[in-house]
PDB file of C-alpha atoms in Angstrom:
ATOM      1  CA  MET O   1    -152.127  11.234  91.714  1.00  0.00           C
ATOM      2  CA  GLY O   2    -154.157   9.968  94.585  1.00  0.00           C
ATOM      3  CA  ASP O   3    -157.263   7.928  95.148  1.00  0.00           C
ATOM      4  CA  THR O   4    -159.499   9.564  92.574  1.00  0.00           C
ATOM      5  CA  SER O   5    -162.143   6.817  92.818  1.00  0.00           C
ATOM      6  CA  VAL O   6    -163.963   8.949  95.411  1.00  0.00           C
ATOM      7  CA  PHE O   7    -164.709  11.685  92.856  1.00  0.00           C
ATOM      8  CA  THR O   8    -167.968  11.444  90.923  1.00  0.00           C
ATOM      9  CA  GLY O   9    -170.285  13.477  88.720  1.00  0.00           C
ATOM     10  CA  VAL O  10    -169.172  16.692  87.056  1.00  0.00           C
ATOM     11  CA  LEU O  11    -165.819  16.761  88.871  1.00  0.00           C
ATOM     12  CA  ARG O  12    -165.025  13.212  87.684  1.00  0.00           C
ATOM     13  CA  GLU O  13    -166.017  14.109  84.115  1.00  0.00           C
ATOM     14  CA  LYS O  14    -163.781  17.188  84.178  1.00  0.00           C
ATOM     15  CA  MET O  15    -160.868  15.244  85.590  1.00  0.00           C
ATOM     16  CA  ASP O  16    -161.227  12.544  82.923  1.00  0.00           C
ATOM     17  CA  ARG O  17    -161.473  15.186  80.210  1.00  0.00           C
ATOM     18  CA  ILE O  18    -158.287  16.924  81.367  1.00  0.00           C
ATOM     19  CA  VAL O  19    -156.424  13.615  81.388  1.00  0.00           C
ATOM     20  CA  ALA O  20    -157.670  12.750  77.900  1.00  0.00           C
ATOM     21  CA  VAL O  21    -156.881  16.173  76.413  1.00  0.00           C
ATOM     22  CA  THR O  22    -153.367  16.335  77.881  1.00  0.00           C
ATOM     23  CA  ASP O  23    -152.486  12.705  77.196  1.00  0.00           C
ATOM     24  CA  HIS O  24    -150.902  13.644  73.865  1.00  0.00           C
ATOM     25  CA  PHE O  25    -148.309  16.125  75.219  1.00  0.00           C
ATOM     26  CA  PRO O  26    -145.016  14.189  75.365  1.00  0.00           C
ATOM     27  CA  GLY O  27    -142.897  17.210  76.326  1.00  0.00           C
ATOM     28  CA  LEU O  28    -144.714  18.090  79.518  1.00  0.00           C
ATOM     29  CA  THR O  29    -145.892  16.123  82.511  1.00  0.00           C
ATOM     30  CA  LEU O  30    -148.369  17.742  84.872  1.00  0.00           C
ATOM     31  CA  ASN O  31    -149.175  15.940  88.093  1.00  0.00           C
ATOM     32  CA  ILE O  32    -152.082  17.017  90.222  1.00  0.00           C
ATOM     33  CA  ALA O  33    -152.398  15.391  93.632  1.00  0.00           C
ATOM     34  CA  MET O  34    -156.036  15.006  94.660  1.00  0.00           C
ATOM     35  CA  ASN O  35    -157.058  12.967  97.682  1.00  0.00           C
ATOM     36  CA  TYR O  36    -153.379  12.047  97.856  1.00  0.00           C
ATOM     37  CA  GLY O  37    -151.254  10.800 100.718  1.00  0.00           C
ATOM     38  CA  GLY O  38    -147.947   8.969 100.416  1.00  0.00           C
ATOM     39  CA  ARG O  39    -148.887   6.297 102.932  1.00  0.00           C
ATOM     40  CA  ASP O  40    -152.208   5.691 101.205  1.00  0.00           C
ATOM     41  CA  GLU O  41    -150.424   5.422  97.858  1.00  0.00           C
ATOM     42  CA  ILE O  42    -148.080   2.749  99.244  1.00  0.00           C
ATOM     43  CA  VAL O  43    -150.971   0.848 100.841  1.00  0.00           C
ATOM     44  CA  ARG O  44    -152.886   0.871  97.544  1.00  0.00           C
ATOM     45  CA  ALA O  45    -149.777  -0.368  95.707  1.00  0.00           C
ATOM     46  CA  VAL O  46    -149.254  -3.180  98.214  1.00  0.00           C
ATOM     47  CA  LYS O  47    -152.910  -4.224  97.943  1.00  0.00           C
ATOM     48  CA  ASN O  48    -152.614  -4.248  94.147  1.00  0.00           C
ATOM     49  CA  ILE O  49    -149.510  -6.448  94.340  1.00  0.00           C
ATOM     50  CA  ALA O  50    -151.191  -8.748  96.904  1.00  0.00           C
ATOM     51  CA  ASP O  51    -154.206  -9.124  94.583  1.00  0.00           C
ATOM     52  CA  ARG O  52    -151.871 -10.039  91.713  1.00  0.00           C
ATOM     53  CA  VAL O  53    -150.111 -12.652  93.890  1.00  0.00           C
ATOM     54  CA  LYS O  54    -153.473 -14.059  95.009  1.00  0.00           C
ATOM     55  CA  ALA O  55    -154.646 -14.273  91.380  1.00  0.00           C
ATOM     56  CA  GLY O  56    -151.468 -16.161  90.442  1.00  0.00           C
ATOM     57  CA  GLU O  57    -150.267 -13.419  88.083  1.00  0.00           C
ATOM     58  CA  ILE O  58    -147.001 -13.049  89.966  1.00  0.00           C
ATOM     59  CA  ALA O  59    -145.107 -14.935  92.676  1.00  0.00           C
ATOM     60  CA  VAL O  60    -144.046 -13.464  95.978  1.00  0.00           C
ATOM     61  CA  ASP O  61    -140.427 -13.731  94.779  1.00  0.00           C
ATOM     62  CA  ASP O  62    -141.321 -11.416  91.857  1.00  0.00           C
ATOM     63  CA  ILE O  63    -141.912  -8.531  94.266  1.00  0.00           C
ATOM     64  CA  SER O  64    -139.119  -5.999  93.825  1.00  0.00           C
ATOM     65  CA  GLU O  65    -138.487  -2.278  94.152  1.00  0.00           C
ATOM     66  CA  GLU O  66    -139.273  -1.964  90.438  1.00  0.00           C
ATOM     67  CA  LEU O  67    -142.630  -3.726  90.857  1.00  0.00           C
ATOM     68  CA  VAL O  68    -143.528  -1.522  93.799  1.00  0.00           C
ATOM     69  CA  SER O  69    -142.526   1.608  91.820  1.00  0.00           C
ATOM     70  CA  ASP O  70    -144.616   0.436  88.904  1.00  0.00           C
ATOM     71  CA  SER O  71    -147.594   0.014  91.221  1.00  0.00           C
ATOM     72  CA  LEU O  72    -147.511   3.594  92.495  1.00  0.00           C
ATOM     73  CA  ASP O  73    -149.468   6.577  91.179  1.00  0.00           C
ATOM     74  CA  THR O  74    -146.262   7.918  89.631  1.00  0.00           C
ATOM     75  CA  LYS O  75    -145.533   4.882  87.459  1.00  0.00           C
ATOM     76  CA  GLY O  76    -143.383   5.924  84.519  1.00  0.00           C
ATOM     77  CA  ILE O  77    -142.605   9.361  85.968  1.00  0.00           C
ATOM     78  CA  PRO O  78    -138.996  10.065  86.981  1.00  0.00           C
ATOM     79  CA  GLU O  79    -138.366  10.491  90.682  1.00  0.00           C
ATOM     80  CA  PRO O  80    -137.772  14.101  91.751  1.00  0.00           C
ATOM     81  CA  ASP O  81    -134.205  15.365  91.826  1.00  0.00           C
ATOM     82  CA  LEU O  82    -135.053  18.322  94.046  1.00  0.00           C
ATOM     83  CA  LEU O  83    -137.790  19.046  96.565  1.00  0.00           C
ATOM     84  CA  ILE O  84    -138.164  22.677  97.551  1.00  0.00           C
ATOM     85  CA  ARG O  85    -139.829  23.065 100.946  1.00  0.00           C
ATOM     86  CA  THR O  86    -141.109  26.561 101.701  1.00  0.00           C
ATOM     87  CA  CYS O  87    -142.116  28.357 104.942  1.00  0.00           C
ATOM     88  CA  ASN O  88    -139.249  26.865 106.961  1.00  0.00           C
ATOM     89  CA  GLU O  89    -141.103  23.557 107.104  1.00  0.00           C
ATOM     90  CA  GLN O  90    -138.618  20.713 107.484  1.00  0.00           C
ATOM     91  CA  ARG O  91    -140.820  17.701 106.862  1.00  0.00           C
ATOM     92  CA  ILE O  92    -142.273  16.028 103.795  1.00  0.00           C
ATOM     93  CA  SER O  93    -145.839  15.883 105.112  1.00  0.00           C
ATOM     94  CA  ASN O  94    -146.810  12.441 103.743  1.00  0.00           C
ATOM     95  CA  PHE O  95    -145.812  13.506 100.218  1.00  0.00           C
ATOM     96  CA  LEU O  96    -144.178  11.105  97.735  1.00  0.00           C
ATOM     97  CA  LEU O  97    -142.747   8.958 100.526  1.00  0.00           C
ATOM     98  CA  TRP O  98    -141.369   6.255  98.211  1.00  0.00           C
ATOM     99  CA  GLN O  99    -140.284   8.578  95.411  1.00  0.00           C
ATOM    100  CA  LEU O 100    -138.224  10.967  97.548  1.00  0.00           C
ATOM    101  CA  ALA O 101    -135.660   8.324  98.603  1.00  0.00           C
ATOM    102  CA  TYR O 102    -132.768   9.959  96.701  1.00  0.00           C
ATOM    103  CA  THR O 103    -134.184  13.441  96.279  1.00  0.00           C
ATOM    104  CA  GLU O 104    -132.181  16.443  97.402  1.00  0.00           C
ATOM    105  CA  PHE O 105    -134.056  18.800  99.754  1.00  0.00           C
ATOM    106  CA  TYR O 106    -133.892  22.567  99.792  1.00  0.00           C
ATOM    107  CA  PHE O 107    -135.452  24.445 102.712  1.00  0.00           C
ATOM    108  CA  THR O 108    -136.353  28.104 102.537  1.00  0.00           C
ATOM    109  CA  PRO O 109    -138.115  30.479 104.925  1.00  0.00           C
ATOM    110  CA  VAL O 110    -139.921  32.061 101.956  1.00  0.00           C
ATOM    111  CA  ALA O 111    -143.645  31.270 101.814  1.00  0.00           C
ATOM    112  CA  TRP O 112    -144.995  29.723  98.605  1.00  0.00           C
ATOM    113  CA  PRO O 113    -146.952  32.803  97.479  1.00  0.00           C
ATOM    114  CA  ASP O 114    -143.721  34.837  97.686  1.00  0.00           C
ATOM    115  CA  PHE O 115    -141.516  32.209  96.031  1.00  0.00           C
ATOM    116  CA  SER O 116    -140.046  34.073  93.055  1.00  0.00           C
ATOM    117  CA  LYS O 117    -137.824  33.337  90.110  1.00  0.00           C
ATOM    118  CA  GLU O 118    -134.914  34.596  92.209  1.00  0.00           C
ATOM    119  CA  GLU O 119    -135.754  32.135  94.991  1.00  0.00           C
ATOM    120  CA  LEU O 120    -135.946  29.320  92.434  1.00  0.00           C
ATOM    121  CA  THR O 121    -132.522  30.365  91.128  1.00  0.00           C
ATOM    122  CA  LYS O 122    -131.122  30.145  94.693  1.00  0.00           C
ATOM    123  CA  ALA O 123    -132.558  26.631  95.106  1.00  0.00           C
ATOM    124  CA  ILE O 124    -131.118  25.462  91.803  1.00  0.00           C
ATOM    125  CA  GLU O 125    -127.719  26.984  92.579  1.00  0.00           C
ATOM    126  CA  ALA O 126    -127.670  25.196  95.934  1.00  0.00           C
ATOM    127  CA  TYR O 127    -128.686  21.931  94.241  1.00  0.00           C
ATOM    128  CA  ASN O 128    -125.944  22.298  91.625  1.00  0.00           C
ATOM    129  CA  LYS O 129    -123.296  22.518  94.382  1.00  0.00           C
ATOM    130  CA  ARG O 130    -124.271  19.132  95.830  1.00  0.00           C
ATOM    131  CA  ASP O 131    -122.461  15.870  95.247  1.00  0.00           C
ATOM    132  CA  ARG O 132    -125.296  13.413  94.618  1.00  0.00           C
ATOM    133  CA  LYS O 133    -124.412   9.951  95.863  1.00  0.00           C
ATOM    134  CA  TYR O 134    -127.684   8.077  95.342  1.00  0.00           C
ATOM    135  CA  GLY O 135    -127.096   6.053  98.503  1.00  0.00           C
ATOM    136  CA  LEU O 136    -123.482   5.245  97.726  1.00  0.00           C
ATOM    137  CA  VAL O 137    -120.416   6.187  99.736  1.00  0.00           C
ATOM    138  CA  LYS O 138    -117.903   8.008  97.594  1.00  0.00           C
ATOM    139  CA  GLU O 139    -114.290   8.016  98.565  1.00  0.00           C
ATOM    140  CA  ASP O 140    -112.236  11.170  98.115  1.00  0.00           C
TER     141      ASP O 140
END
């Protein structure tokens, strides 16, 4: 994920090789964010859509949430159900701004290097107690 066009030479070759080698693993998705920012990702998606409108490939009325999602770096990847934020940070820091719309957040004072299996279990237990509404209002 990210604007990888800035990478050249050996680093670019290694990145391309990793993508090619792992492209055949349907059971696992690994995302690596390099030169990534959520705002930049949205700007790049909007520019891509604008170019497609300008070229006559799509009409302005064709622009939808689905088209925007399909123009992001994470096209085809499910949106996160849970974001675990360590070190008592209570912000998303320009990370997956579009994709986190209906994600549940879990905040912990534990720093990432100390985040253990037990801490992960706590986060999952807290997540499992939540009533996910996906933007809807549920009546009791």
